[in-house]
Tab-separated table of C-alpha atoms in Angstrom:
chain	number	residue	atom	x	y	z
A	1	GLN	CA	-0.349	-0.320	0.034
A	2	VAL	CA	0.889	3.612	-0.757
A	3	GLN	CA	-0.229	6.644	0.945
A	4	LEU	CA	0.406	10.403	-0.325
A	5	VAL	CA	-0.250	12.944	1.881
A	6	GLU	CA	-0.650	16.845	0.673
A	7	SER	CA	0.268	19.830	3.090
A	8	GLY	CA	0.445	23.774	1.574
A	9	GLY	CA	-2.917	24.452	1.015
A	10	GLY	CA	-4.705	27.680	2.807
A	11	LEU	CA	-6.187	31.134	2.166
A	12	VAL	CA	-3.735	33.366	0.224
A	13	GLN	CA	-4.763	36.663	-1.726
A	14	PRO	CA	-5.257	36.979	-5.189
A	15	GLY	CA	-1.869	37.615	-6.798
A	16	GLY	CA	-0.222	35.150	-3.517
A	17	SER	CA	2.132	32.341	-3.530
A	18	LEU	CA	0.998	29.076	-2.119
A	19	THR	CA	3.783	26.101	-1.871
A	20	LEU	CA	1.818	22.441	-2.334
A	21	ALA	CA	4.077	19.458	-0.995
A	22	CYS	CA	3.094	15.690	-1.453
A	23	ALA	CA	5.459	13.130	0.473
A	24	ALA	CA	4.907	9.709	-0.612
A	25	ALA	CA	5.328	6.491	1.246
A	26	GLY	CA	4.935	2.615	1.552
A	27	ASN	CA	5.867	0.212	-0.611
A	28	ILE	CA	7.477	1.774	-3.527
A	29	ASN	CA	9.572	0.017	-5.887
A	30	ARG	CA	9.559	3.103	-8.482
A	31	ILE	CA	7.099	5.642	-8.916
A	32	ASN	CA	6.306	6.741	-11.891
A	33	ALA	CA	4.659	9.951	-13.152
A	34	MET	CA	3.023	12.663	-11.096
A	35	GLY	CA	1.057	15.234	-10.814
A	36	TRP	CA	-1.712	17.579	-9.224
A	37	TYR	CA	-5.347	17.664	-10.078
A	38	ARG	CA	-8.041	19.898	-8.570
A	39	THR	CA	-11.573	19.835	-8.362
A	40	ALA	CA	-13.194	23.461	-8.141
A	41	PRO	CA	-16.851	23.468	-6.643
A	42	GLY	CA	-18.916	22.385	-8.831
A	43	LYS	CA	-16.955	21.178	-11.468
A	44	GLN	CA	-15.066	18.318	-12.288
A	45	ARG	CA	-11.643	17.453	-11.472
A	46	GLU	CA	-9.515	18.451	-13.780
A	47	LEU	CA	-5.495	18.113	-14.448
A	48	VAL	CA	-3.401	21.233	-13.753
A	49	ALA	CA	-0.027	19.633	-14.232
A	50	THR	CA	2.308	16.247	-14.301
A	51	ILE	CA	6.081	15.106	-13.824
A	52	SER	CA	7.368	12.317	-15.695
A	53	ALA	CA	9.802	10.376	-13.537
A	54	ALA	CA	12.653	11.812	-16.272
A	55	GLU	CA	11.475	14.936	-14.896
A	56	SER	CA	9.300	16.260	-18.118
A	57	THR	CA	6.766	18.680	-17.234
A	58	ASN	CA	3.231	19.547	-18.647
A	59	TYR	CA	1.091	22.003	-17.723
A	60	ALA	CA	-2.960	22.906	-18.019
A	61	ASN	CA	-3.008	26.328	-20.299
A	62	SER	CA	-4.634	27.941	-17.392
A	63	VAL	CA	-1.644	27.779	-15.170
A	64	LYS	CA	1.147	27.945	-17.683
A	65	GLY	CA	3.515	30.761	-16.298
A	66	ARG	CA	2.164	31.432	-13.037
A	67	PHE	CA	2.113	27.374	-11.372
A	68	THR	CA	5.735	25.300	-11.383
A	69	ILE	CA	6.001	21.469	-11.081
A	70	SER	CA	9.150	19.565	-9.430
A	71	ARG	CA	9.794	16.111	-7.477
A	72	ASN	CA	12.431	14.788	-5.919
A	73	ASN	CA	13.025	11.574	-6.883
A	74	ASN	CA	15.042	10.139	-3.936
A	75	LYS	CA	12.529	11.555	-1.191
A	76	ASN	CA	9.340	10.672	-3.208
A	77	LEU	CA	8.299	14.507	-2.821
A	78	LEU	CA	6.240	16.185	-5.452
A	79	TYR	CA	6.003	20.480	-5.276
A	80	LEU	CA	3.244	23.084	-6.989
A	81	GLN	CA	4.947	25.965	-6.421
A	82	MET	CA	1.952	28.534	-7.469
A	83	ASN	CA	2.387	32.024	-7.883
A	84	SER	CA	0.206	35.171	-9.142
A	85	LEU	CA	-3.202	33.101	-8.167
A	86	LYS	CA	-6.851	33.977	-8.701
A	87	PRO	CA	-10.226	32.876	-7.416
A	88	GLU	CA	-10.427	30.931	-9.911
A	89	ASP	CA	-7.726	28.590	-9.109
A	90	THR	CA	-9.700	27.986	-5.867
A	91	ALA	CA	-10.135	23.984	-5.361
A	92	VAL	CA	-9.255	21.167	-3.727
A	93	TYR	CA	-6.091	20.096	-4.510
A	94	TYR	CA	-5.147	16.653	-5.115
A	95	CYS	CA	-1.706	14.102	-5.366
A	96	HIS	CA	-1.535	11.610	-8.046
A	97	ALA	CA	1.399	8.917	-7.794
A	98	GLU	CA	1.420	5.519	-10.672
A	99	VAL	CA	3.367	3.687	-8.688
A	100	ALA	CA	4.983	0.536	-9.931
A	101	GLN	CA	4.057	-2.739	-7.579
A	102	PHE	CA	3.364	-6.498	-8.480
A	103	GLY	CA	4.630	-5.521	-12.180
A	104	ASP	CA	2.262	-3.411	-12.916
A	105	LEU	CA	1.453	0.264	-12.424
A	106	LEU	CA	-0.511	1.473	-9.731
A	107	ASP	CA	-2.864	4.752	-9.602
A	108	TYR	CA	-2.400	7.007	-6.173
A	109	TRP	CA	-4.712	9.608	-5.092
A	110	GLY	CA	-4.268	11.579	-2.027
A	111	GLN	CA	-6.823	13.296	0.071
A	112	GLY	CA	-6.970	16.227	-1.282
A	113	THR	CA	-5.513	19.759	0.147
A	114	GLN	CA	-7.858	23.002	0.156
A	115	VAL	CA	-6.816	26.341	-1.834
A	116	THR	CA	-8.938	28.936	-1.246
A	117	VAL	CA	-8.015	33.165	-3.684
A	118	SER	CA	-9.811	35.756	-1.765
A	119	SER	CA	-9.743	38.538	-1.027
């Protein structure tokens, strides 16, 4: 079993910054892709950013140039640096990891952390 624990959410004013972190722990052989997703009120979960094991990144158009995803493979950590935050970034942010286990790639999700952008 693998656990993903997010931290770093909170309330921030428009234009402000936050950094989210996700720690993966458990029976981990290798973590493949990792990513951040979010669910805004009344909307479906959407991709924010992903990063491969080789650290190739992909961003949603709505966050390009404002958010930066990064990872520490040695410590199984994932980060999301969020700058120039907007009210429309308000959502629950979820960490995702694709973990190699038992000869397969299994998907794991964190419990989510709330980000609220408001004045």
